[in-house]
Amino acid sequence: GQQLNQSPQSMFIQEGEDVSMNCTSSSIFNTWLWYKQEPGEGPVLLIALYKAGELTSNGRLTAQFGITRKDSFLNISASIPSDVGIYFCAGPNFGNEKLTFGTGTRLTIIP
Amino acid sequence: SAVISQKPSRDICQRGTSLTIQCQVDSQVTMMFWYRQQPGQSLTLIATANQGSEATYESGFVIDKFPISRPNLTFSTLTVSNLSPEDSSIYLCSVEATSGAFLYNEQFFGPGTRLTVL
């Protein structure tokens, strides 16, 4: 089946630093989604990408849909303490609404 | 986007018992999904629950272990039966819904139910 691998697995950064993480797939996706999960909560949808090459921003977050349709990256600029959490990429399986989730990137901000 | 609540938020259960988790949505939705998130892991889809039909289970998940009800368009339950410590996980429901922030219907998640089996 489809697999989504995220890197890095975890990040420890200083407040104010920029963050970059990516997601790669063994197969093509037509949609890329980025979710954030905070402790004790369900994932919250941050950004949705629908076209190869698309670059979309949501505040300090920017994500791009790779040209090959097999990868996506998420950048966070000027990180703040509330950015802490686990970031998941996800995409619908071809032909249906079921989502495959990536392995996740855990972001920790060092005070 | 839809507002989703789950009950209970957490529970501690004994081996061999069962736990039923409720998922309530504030609007009518066609597609509801149940996921499992094992400790430190990503989300894995258990089943898709559509109103008026039997749930569709993913590979590795069976109805006897994870019976699901979907009596109407705003509510669903997932039961985790014959509990063992390996069932200790977060169980999440999600719905496919519209949000003005996104071009198409996307999946939105409830807060999850954290289950610990002793």
Coordinates of N, CA and C in Angstrom, one line a residue:
Chain A
G1 N 0.8 -1.2 0.0 CA 0.0 0.0 0.0 C 0.8 1.2 0.0
Q2 N 0.2 2.4 0.0 CA 0.9 3.7 0.0 C 1.5 3.9 1.3
Q3 N 2.7 4.5 1.3 CA 3.4 4.9 2.5 C 3.9 6.3 2.4
L4 N 3.8 7.0 3.5 CA 4.3 8.4 3.5 C 5.4 8.5 4.6
N5 N 6.5 8.9 4.2 CA 7.7 9.0 5.2 C 8.0 10.4 5.4
Q6 N 8.1 10.8 6.7 CA 8.4 12.2 7.0 C 9.8 12.3 7.6
S7 N 10.4 13.4 7.3 CA 11.7 13.7 7.9 C 11.8 15.2 8.2
P8 N 12.5 15.6 9.3 CA 13.0 14.6 10.2 C 12.0 14.0 11.1
Q9 N 12.3 13.0 11.9 CA 11.4 12.4 12.8 C 11.1 13.3 14.0
S10 N 12.1 14.1 14.4 CA 11.9 15.0 15.5 C 12.9 16.2 15.3
M11 N 12.5 17.3 15.8 CA 13.3 18.6 15.7 C 13.3 19.3 17.1
F12 N 14.4 19.8 17.4 CA 14.6 20.6 18.6 C 15.1 21.9 18.2
I13 N 14.4 23.0 18.3 CA 14.8 24.3 17.8 C 14.6 25.4 18.8
Q14 N 15.3 26.5 18.6 CA 15.1 27.6 19.4 C 13.9 28.5 18.9
E15 N 13.3 29.1 19.9 CA 12.2 30.0 19.5 C 12.7 31.1 18.5
G16 N 12.0 31.3 17.5 CA 12.4 32.3 16.5 C 13.0 31.7 15.3
E17 N 13.5 30.5 15.4 CA 14.1 29.8 14.2 C 13.0 29.4 13.2
D18 N 13.5 29.2 12.0 CA 12.6 28.7 10.9 C 12.7 27.2 10.9
V19 N 11.6 26.5 10.5 CA 11.5 25.1 10.5 C 11.2 24.6 9.1
S20 N 11.8 23.5 8.8 CA 11.4 22.9 7.5 C 11.3 21.4 7.7
M21 N 10.2 20.8 7.2 CA 10.0 19.3 7.2 C 9.5 18.9 5.9
N22 N 9.7 17.6 5.6 CA 9.1 17.1 4.3 C 8.5 15.7 4.4
C23 N 7.8 15.4 3.4 CA 7.0 14.2 3.3 C 7.2 13.6 2.0
T24 N 7.6 12.3 1.9 CA 7.8 11.7 0.6 C 6.9 10.4 0.5
S25 N 6.5 10.1 -0.7 CA 5.6 9.0 -0.9 C 6.2 8.0 -1.9
S26 N 5.8 6.8 -1.8 CA 6.2 5.8 -2.8 C 5.3 5.8 -4.0
S27 N 4.2 6.5 -4.0 CA 3.3 6.6 -5.1 C 2.8 8.0 -5.2
I28 N 2.1 8.3 -6.3 CA 1.6 9.6 -6.6 C 0.3 9.9 -5.7
F29 N 0.3 11.2 -5.2 CA -0.9 11.7 -4.5 C -1.5 12.8 -5.3
N30 N -2.8 13.0 -5.3 CA -3.5 14.1 -6.0 C -3.8 15.2 -5.0
T31 N -3.7 14.9 -3.7 CA -3.9 15.9 -2.7 C -2.9 15.7 -1.6
W32 N -2.4 16.8 -1.0 CA -1.5 16.7 0.1 C -2.1 17.5 1.2
L33 N -2.2 16.9 2.4 CA -2.7 17.6 3.6 C -1.7 17.7 4.7
W34 N -1.6 18.8 5.4 CA -0.8 18.9 6.6 C -1.6 19.1 7.8
Y35 N -1.4 18.2 8.8 CA -2.1 18.4 10.1 C -1.1 18.6 11.2
K36 N -1.6 19.2 12.3 CA -0.8 19.4 13.5 C -1.6 18.8 14.6
Q37 N -0.9 18.0 15.5 CA -1.6 17.4 16.6 C -0.8 17.9 17.9
E38 N -1.6 18.5 18.8 CA -1.0 18.9 20.1 C -1.4 17.8 21.1
P39 N -0.6 17.7 22.2 CA -0.9 16.7 23.2 C -2.3 16.7 23.7
G40 N -2.9 15.5 23.7 CA -4.3 15.4 24.2 C -5.4 15.8 23.2
E41 N -5.0 16.1 22.0 CA -6.0 16.6 21.0 C -5.9 15.8 19.7
G42 N -7.0 15.9 18.9 CA -6.9 15.3 17.6 C -6.2 16.2 16.6
P43 N -5.8 15.6 15.5 CA -5.1 16.5 14.5 C -6.0 17.6 14.0
V44 N -5.4 18.7 13.7 CA -6.0 19.9 13.1 C -5.5 20.1 11.7
L45 N -6.3 20.3 10.8 CA -5.9 20.5 9.4 C -5.4 21.9 9.3
L46 N -4.1 22.0 8.8 CA -3.5 23.3 8.6 C -3.5 23.8 7.2
I47 N -3.1 23.0 6.3 CA -3.0 23.3 4.9 C -3.4 22.2 4.0
A48 N -4.1 22.5 2.9 CA -4.4 21.5 1.9 C -3.9 21.9 0.5
L49 N -3.3 21.0 -0.2 CA -2.6 21.3 -1.5 C -3.3 20.4 -2.5
Y50 N -3.7 21.0 -3.7 CA -4.5 20.2 -4.6 C -3.8 20.1 -6.0
K51 N -2.8 20.8 -6.3 CA -2.2 20.8 -7.6 C -0.7 20.7 -7.5
A52 N -0.1 19.9 -8.4 CA 1.4 19.8 -8.4 C 2.0 21.1 -8.6
G53 N 3.0 21.4 -7.8 CA 3.7 22.7 -7.9 C 3.0 23.8 -7.0
E54 N 1.8 23.5 -6.5 CA 1.1 24.6 -5.7 C 1.9 24.9 -4.5
L55 N 1.9 26.2 -4.2 CA 2.6 26.8 -3.0 C 1.5 27.5 -2.2
T56 N 1.2 27.1 -1.0 CA 0.2 27.7 -0.2 C 0.7 28.1 1.2
S57 N 0.2 29.3 1.6 CA 0.5 29.8 2.9 C -0.7 29.9 3.8
N58 N -0.4 29.7 5.1 CA -1.4 29.9 6.2 C -0.7 30.6 7.3
G59 N -0.7 31.9 7.3 CA 0.1 32.7 8.3 C 1.6 32.4 8.2
R60 N 2.2 31.9 9.2 CA 3.7 31.7 9.2 C 4.0 30.3 8.5
L61 N 3.0 29.6 8.1 CA 3.2 28.3 7.5 C 3.1 28.4 6.0
T62 N 4.0 27.7 5.4 CA 4.0 27.6 3.9 C 4.2 26.1 3.5
A63 N 3.5 25.6 2.6 CA 3.6 24.2 2.1 C 3.6 24.2 0.6
Q64 N 4.3 23.2 0.1 CA 4.3 23.1 -1.4 C 4.1 21.6 -1.8
F65 N 3.3 21.5 -2.9 CA 3.0 20.2 -3.5 C 4.1 20.0 -4.5
G66 N 4.9 18.9 -4.4 CA 6.0 18.6 -5.3 C 5.6 18.4 -6.7
I67 N 6.4 18.8 -7.6 CA 6.1 18.6 -9.1 C 5.9 17.2 -9.4
T68 N 6.6 16.3 -8.8 CA 6.4 14.8 -9.1 C 5.2 14.2 -8.5
R69 N 4.5 15.0 -7.6 CA 3.3 14.6 -6.9 C 3.7 13.4 -5.9
K70 N 4.9 13.3 -5.6 CA 5.3 12.3 -4.6 C 6.0 12.9 -3.4
D71 N 5.9 14.2 -3.3 CA 6.5 14.8 -2.1 C 5.9 16.2 -1.8
S72 N 6.0 16.6 -0.5 CA 5.6 17.9 -0.1 C 6.4 18.4 1.0
F73 N 6.6 19.7 1.2 CA 7.3 20.2 2.3 C 6.4 21.2 3.1
L74 N 6.7 21.4 4.4 CA 6.1 22.4 5.2 C 7.1 23.2 5.9
N75 N 7.0 24.5 5.8 CA 7.9 25.4 6.4 C 7.2 26.2 7.5
I76 N 7.8 26.5 8.6 CA 7.2 27.4 9.6 C 8.3 28.4 9.8
S77 N 7.9 29.7 9.7 CA 8.8 30.8 9.9 C 8.7 31.3 11.3
A78 N 9.8 31.8 11.8 CA 9.9 32.5 13.1 C 9.0 31.7 14.2
S79 N 9.5 30.5 14.5 CA 8.7 29.6 15.4 C 8.4 30.3 16.7
I80 N 7.3 29.9 17.3 CA 6.8 30.4 18.6 C 6.5 29.2 19.5
P81 N 6.4 29.3 20.8 CA 6.1 28.2 21.6 C 4.9 27.4 21.3
S82 N 3.9 28.0 20.8 CA 2.6 27.3 20.5 C 2.7 26.4 19.2
D83 N 3.9 26.5 18.5 CA 4.1 25.6 17.3 C 4.4 24.2 17.7
V84 N 4.7 24.0 19.0 CA 5.0 22.6 19.5 C 3.9 21.7 19.2
G85 N 4.3 20.5 18.7 CA 3.3 19.4 18.4 C 3.9 18.5 17.4
I86 N 3.1 17.6 17.0 CA 3.5 16.6 15.9 C 2.8 17.0 14.6
Y87 N 3.6 17.1 13.6 CA 3.0 17.5 12.3 C 3.0 16.2 11.4
F88 N 1.8 16.0 10.8 CA 1.6 14.9 10.0 C 1.2 15.4 8.6
C89 N 1.8 14.7 7.6 CA 1.3 14.9 6.2 C 0.3 13.7 6.0
A90 N -0.6 13.9 5.1 CA -1.6 12.9 4.8 C -2.1 13.1 3.4
G91 N -2.6 12.0 2.8 CA -3.1 12.1 1.5 C -4.2 11.0 1.3
P92 N -5.2 11.3 0.4 CA -6.2 10.3 0.2 C -5.7 9.2 -0.7
N93 N -6.1 8.0 -0.4 CA -5.8 6.9 -1.3 C -6.5 7.0 -2.6
F94 N -5.8 6.6 -3.6 CA -6.3 6.9 -5.0 C -7.7 6.3 -5.2
G95 N -8.6 7.1 -5.6 CA -10.0 6.7 -5.9 C -11.0 6.6 -4.7
N96 N -10.5 7.0 -3.5 CA -11.5 7.1 -2.4 C -11.1 8.1 -1.4
E97 N -11.9 8.2 -0.3 CA -11.6 9.3 0.6 C -10.7 8.9 1.8
K98 N -10.3 7.7 1.8 CA -9.5 7.2 3.0 C -8.1 7.9 3.0
L99 N -7.7 8.3 4.1 CA -6.4 9.0 4.2 C -5.3 8.1 4.7
T100 N -4.2 8.2 4.1 CA -2.9 7.6 4.6 C -2.2 8.7 5.3
F101 N -1.7 8.4 6.5 CA -1.0 9.4 7.3 C 0.5 9.1 7.3
G102 N 1.3 10.2 7.3 CA 2.7 10.0 7.4 C 3.2 9.7 8.8
T103 N 4.5 9.5 8.9 CA 5.0 9.0 10.2 C 5.2 10.1 11.2
G104 N 5.0 11.3 10.8 CA 5.0 12.4 11.8 C 6.4 13.0 12.0
T105 N 6.4 14.3 12.3 CA 7.6 15.1 12.7 C 7.2 15.8 14.0
R106 N 7.9 15.4 15.1 CA 7.7 16.0 16.4 C 8.5 17.3 16.6
L107 N 7.9 18.4 16.8 CA 8.6 19.7 16.9 C 8.6 20.1 18.4
T108 N 9.8 20.3 18.9 CA 10.0 20.8 20.3 C 10.7 22.1 20.2
I109 N 10.3 23.1 21.0 CA 11.0 24.4 21.0 C 11.7 24.6 22.3
I110 N 13.0 24.8 22.2 CA 13.8 24.9 23.4 C 13.7 26.4 23.9
P111 N 13.4 26.6 25.2 CA 13.3 28.0 25.7 C 14.6 28.7 25.7
Chain B
S1 N -15.9 24.5 9.8 CA -15.8 23.1 9.8 C -16.7 22.5 10.9
A2 N -16.9 21.2 10.9 CA -17.8 20.5 11.8 C -17.1 20.5 13.2
V3 N -17.9 20.6 14.2 CA -17.4 20.4 15.6 C -17.7 19.0 16.1
I4 N -16.7 18.3 16.5 CA -16.8 16.9 16.8 C -16.4 16.7 18.3
S5 N -17.3 15.9 19.0 CA -17.0 15.6 20.4 C -16.9 14.1 20.5
Q6 N -16.1 13.7 21.5 CA -16.0 12.2 21.8 C -16.1 12.0 23.3
K7 N -16.8 10.9 23.6 CA -16.9 10.5 25.0 C -16.6 9.0 25.1
P8 N -15.9 8.6 26.1 CA -15.2 9.4 27.1 C -13.9 10.0 26.5
S9 N -13.3 11.0 27.2 CA -12.1 11.5 26.8 C -10.9 10.6 27.1
R10 N -11.1 9.8 28.2 CA -10.1 8.8 28.5 C -10.7 7.8 29.4
D11 N -10.1 6.6 29.5 CA -10.6 5.6 30.3 C -9.5 4.6 30.6
I12 N -9.6 4.0 31.8 CA -8.7 2.9 32.1 C -9.6 1.6 32.3
C13 N -9.3 0.6 31.6 CA -10.2 -0.6 31.6 C -9.4 -1.9 31.9
Q14 N -10.1 -2.8 32.4 CA -9.5 -4.1 32.8 C -9.4 -5.0 31.5
R15 N -8.4 -5.8 31.5 CA -8.3 -6.8 30.5 C -9.6 -7.7 30.4
G16 N -10.1 -7.9 29.1 CA -11.2 -8.8 28.9 C -12.5 -8.0 28.9
T17 N -12.6 -6.8 29.3 CA -13.8 -6.0 29.2 C -13.9 -5.3 27.9
S18 N -14.9 -4.5 27.7 CA -15.1 -3.7 26.4 C -15.3 -2.3 26.8
L19 N -15.0 -1.4 25.8 CA -15.2 0.0 25.9 C -15.9 0.5 24.7
T20 N -17.0 1.3 24.9 CA -17.7 1.9 23.8 C -17.4 3.4 23.8
I21 N -17.0 3.9 22.6 CA -16.6 5.3 22.4 C -17.7 5.9 21.6
Q22 N -18.1 7.1 22.0 CA -19.2 7.8 21.2 C -18.5 9.0 20.5
C23 N -19.0 9.3 19.3 CA -18.6 10.4 18.5 C -19.9 11.2 18.0
Q24 N -19.9 12.4 18.4 CA -21.1 13.3 18.0 C -20.6 14.5 17.2
V25 N -21.3 14.7 16.1 CA -21.0 15.9 15.2 C -22.1 16.9 15.3
D26 N -21.8 18.1 15.1 CA -22.8 19.2 15.2 C -23.5 19.4 13.9
S27 N -23.3 18.7 12.9 CA -24.0 18.8 11.6 C -24.0 17.4 11.0
Q28 N -24.9 17.3 10.0 CA -25.1 16.0 9.4 C -23.9 15.7 8.4
V29 N -23.3 14.6 8.5 CA -22.2 14.2 7.6 C -22.4 12.8 7.1
T30 N -22.0 12.6 5.9 CA -22.1 11.3 5.2 C -21.0 10.4 5.7
M31 N -19.8 10.9 5.6 CA -18.6 10.0 5.9 C -18.1 10.2 7.3
M32 N -18.0 9.2 8.0 CA -17.3 9.2 9.4 C -16.3 8.1 9.4
F33 N -15.2 8.3 10.1 CA -14.1 7.4 10.1 C -13.6 7.2 11.5
W34 N -13.1 6.0 11.8 CA -12.5 5.7 13.1 C -11.0 5.3 12.9
Y35 N -10.2 6.0 13.7 CA -8.7 5.7 13.6 C -8.2 5.3 15.0
R36 N -7.1 4.6 14.9 CA -6.3 4.2 16.1 C -5.0 4.9 16.0
Q37 N -4.5 5.4 17.1 CA -3.2 6.0 17.2 C -2.5 5.3 18.4
Q38 N -1.6 4.4 18.1 CA -0.9 3.7 19.2 C 0.2 4.7 19.7
P39 N 0.7 4.4 21.0 CA 1.6 5.4 21.6 C 2.8 5.7 20.7
G40 N 3.0 7.0 20.5 CA 4.1 7.5 19.7 C 4.0 7.2 18.2
Q41 N 2.9 6.8 17.8 CA 2.8 6.4 16.4 C 1.8 7.3 15.6
S42 N 1.7 7.0 14.3 CA 0.9 7.8 13.4 C -0.6 7.2 13.5
L43 N -1.4 7.8 12.7 CA -2.8 7.3 12.8 C -3.1 6.2 11.7
T44 N -3.8 5.2 12.1 CA -4.2 4.1 11.3 C -5.7 4.0 11.2
L45 N -6.2 3.9 10.0 CA -7.7 3.9 9.8 C -8.2 2.5 10.2
I46 N -9.2 2.5 11.1 CA -9.8 1.2 11.5 C -10.9 0.9 10.5
A47 N -11.8 1.8 10.3 CA -13.0 1.5 9.5 C -13.7 2.8 9.1
T48 N -14.5 2.7 8.0 CA -15.3 3.8 7.6 C -16.8 3.5 7.9
A49 N -17.5 4.4 8.6 CA -18.8 4.2 9.1 C -19.8 5.1 8.3
N50 N -20.6 4.5 7.5 CA -21.7 5.2 6.7 C -23.0 4.9 7.3
Q51 N -23.9 5.8 7.3 CA -25.2 5.6 7.9 C -26.0 4.7 6.9
G52 N -26.7 3.7 7.5 CA -27.6 2.9 6.7 C -26.9 1.7 6.1
S53 N -25.6 1.5 6.3 CA -24.9 0.4 5.8 C -23.9 -0.1 6.9
E54 N -23.4 -1.3 6.7 CA -22.4 -1.8 7.6 C -21.1 -1.1 7.4
A55 N -20.3 -1.0 8.5 CA -19.0 -0.3 8.4 C -18.1 -1.1 7.5
T56 N -17.1 -0.4 6.9 CA -16.1 -1.1 6.0 C -14.8 -1.1 6.8
Y57 N -14.3 -2.2 7.0 CA -13.1 -2.4 7.9 C -11.8 -2.5 7.0
E58 N -10.7 -1.9 7.5 CA -9.4 -2.0 6.9 C -8.7 -3.3 7.2
S59 N -7.8 -3.6 6.4 CA -7.0 -4.9 6.7 C -6.4 -4.9 8.1
G60 N -6.6 -6.0 8.8 CA -6.1 -6.1 10.1 C -7.1 -5.7 11.2
F61 N -8.3 -5.3 10.8 CA -9.3 -4.9 11.8 C -10.6 -5.7 11.4
V62 N -11.2 -6.2 12.4 CA -12.4 -7.1 12.2 C -13.6 -6.6 13.0
I63 N -14.8 -6.9 12.5 CA -16.0 -6.4 13.2 C -16.2 -7.0 14.6
D64 N -15.8 -8.2 14.8 CA -16.0 -8.8 16.1 C -15.2 -8.1 17.2
K65 N -14.0 -7.6 16.8 CA -13.2 -6.8 17.8 C -13.5 -5.3 17.9
F66 N -14.0 -4.8 16.8 CA -14.3 -3.3 16.7 C -15.7 -3.1 16.1
P67 N -16.7 -3.5 16.8 CA -18.1 -3.3 16.2 C -18.4 -1.8 16.2
I68 N -19.0 -1.3 15.2 CA -19.3 0.1 14.9 C -20.8 0.2 14.7
S69 N -21.4 1.3 15.3 CA -22.8 1.6 14.9 C -22.8 3.0 14.3
R70 N -23.8 3.2 13.4 CA -23.9 4.6 12.8 C -25.4 4.8 12.6
P71 N -26.1 5.1 13.7 CA -27.6 5.1 13.6 C -28.2 6.3 12.9
N72 N -27.4 7.4 12.8 CA -27.9 8.6 12.1 C -26.7 9.4 11.5
L73 N -26.9 10.5 10.9 CA -25.9 11.3 10.2 C -25.0 12.1 11.2
T74 N -25.3 12.1 12.5 CA -24.5 13.0 13.4 C -23.9 12.1 14.5
F75 N -24.0 10.8 14.5 CA -23.5 10.0 15.6 C -23.0 8.7 15.2
S76 N -21.9 8.2 15.9 CA -21.4 6.9 15.7 C -20.8 6.4 17.0
T77 N -20.7 5.1 17.1 CA -20.0 4.5 18.3 C -19.0 3.5 17.7
L78 N -17.9 3.4 18.4 CA -16.9 2.3 18.2 C -16.7 1.6 19.5
T79 N -16.9 0.3 19.5 CA -16.6 -0.6 20.7 C -15.3 -1.3 20.5
V80 N -14.5 -1.3 21.4 CA -13.2 -2.1 21.4 C -13.5 -3.3 22.4
S81 N -13.6 -4.5 21.9 CA -14.0 -5.6 22.6 C -12.9 -6.5 23.1
N82 N -13.2 -7.2 24.2 CA -12.2 -8.2 24.7 C -10.8 -7.5 24.9
L83 N -10.8 -6.5 25.7 CA -9.6 -5.7 25.7 C -8.3 -6.4 26.2
S84 N -7.2 -6.0 25.6 CA -5.9 -6.5 26.1 C -5.0 -5.3 26.1
P85 N -3.9 -5.4 26.8 CA -3.0 -4.2 26.9 C -2.5 -3.7 25.6
E86 N -2.5 -4.5 24.5 CA -2.1 -4.0 23.2 C -3.1 -3.1 22.6
D87 N -4.3 -3.0 23.2 CA -5.4 -2.1 22.7 C -5.2 -0.7 23.3
S88 N -4.3 -0.5 24.2 CA -4.0 0.8 24.7 C -3.6 1.7 23.6
S89 N -4.4 2.7 23.4 CA -4.2 3.7 22.2 C -5.1 4.9 22.4
I90 N -4.9 5.8 21.5 CA -5.9 6.9 21.3 C -6.8 6.5 20.1
Y91 N -8.1 6.6 20.4 CA -9.0 6.3 19.3 C -9.7 7.6 18.9
L92 N -9.7 7.9 17.6 CA -10.1 9.1 17.1 C -11.2 8.9 16.0
C93 N -12.3 9.7 16.1 CA -13.2 9.7 15.0 C -13.0 11.0 14.1
S94 N -13.3 10.9 12.9 CA -13.2 12.0 12.0 C -14.4 12.0 11.0
V95 N -14.6 13.2 10.5 CA -15.7 13.3 9.5 C -15.2 14.1 8.3
E96 N -15.8 13.8 7.2 CA -15.5 14.6 6.0 C -16.5 15.7 5.9
A97 N -16.0 16.9 5.9 CA -16.9 18.1 6.0 C -16.4 19.2 5.2
T98 N -17.2 20.2 5.1 CA -16.8 21.5 4.3 C -16.3 22.5 5.3
S99 N -15.3 23.2 4.9 CA -14.8 24.4 5.6 C -14.5 25.5 4.6
G100 N -14.8 26.7 5.0 CA -14.6 27.8 4.1 C -13.1 28.0 3.8
A101 N -12.2 27.4 4.7 CA -10.8 27.5 4.5 C -10.2 26.7 3.4
F102 N -10.9 25.7 3.0 CA -10.4 24.7 2.0 C -11.3 24.5 0.8
L103 N -10.7 24.2 -0.3 CA -11.4 24.1 -1.5 C -12.4 23.0 -1.6
Y104 N -12.0 21.9 -1.0 CA -12.9 20.7 -1.1 C -13.2 20.2 0.3
N105 N -14.1 19.2 0.4 CA -14.4 18.5 1.7 C -13.1 17.9 2.2
E106 N -12.8 18.0 3.4 CA -11.6 17.4 4.0 C -12.0 16.7 5.3
Q107 N -11.1 16.0 5.9 CA -11.4 15.3 7.1 C -11.0 16.1 8.3
F108 N -11.9 16.2 9.3 CA -11.7 16.9 10.5 C -11.9 15.9 11.7
F109 N -11.1 16.1 12.7 CA -11.0 15.1 13.8 C -11.6 15.5 15.1
G110 N -12.1 14.5 15.8 CA -12.5 14.8 17.2 C -11.2 14.8 18.1
P111 N -11.4 15.1 19.4 CA -10.3 15.2 20.3 C -9.6 13.9 20.7
G112 N -10.3 12.8 20.4 CA -9.7 11.5 20.7 C -10.2 10.9 22.1
T113 N -10.1 9.6 22.2 CA -10.3 8.9 23.5 C -9.1 8.1 23.8
R114 N -8.5 8.4 24.9 CA -7.3 7.8 25.3 C -7.6 6.6 26.2
L115 N -7.3 5.4 25.7 CA -7.7 4.1 26.4 C -6.4 3.5 26.9
T116 N -6.5 3.1 28.2 CA -5.4 2.4 28.8 C -6.0 1.1 29.4
V117 N -5.4 0.0 29.0 CA -5.9 -1.4 29.4 C -4.8 -2.0 30.4
L118 N -5.3 -2.3 31.5 CA -4.4 -2.9 32.5 C -4.4 -4.4 32.5

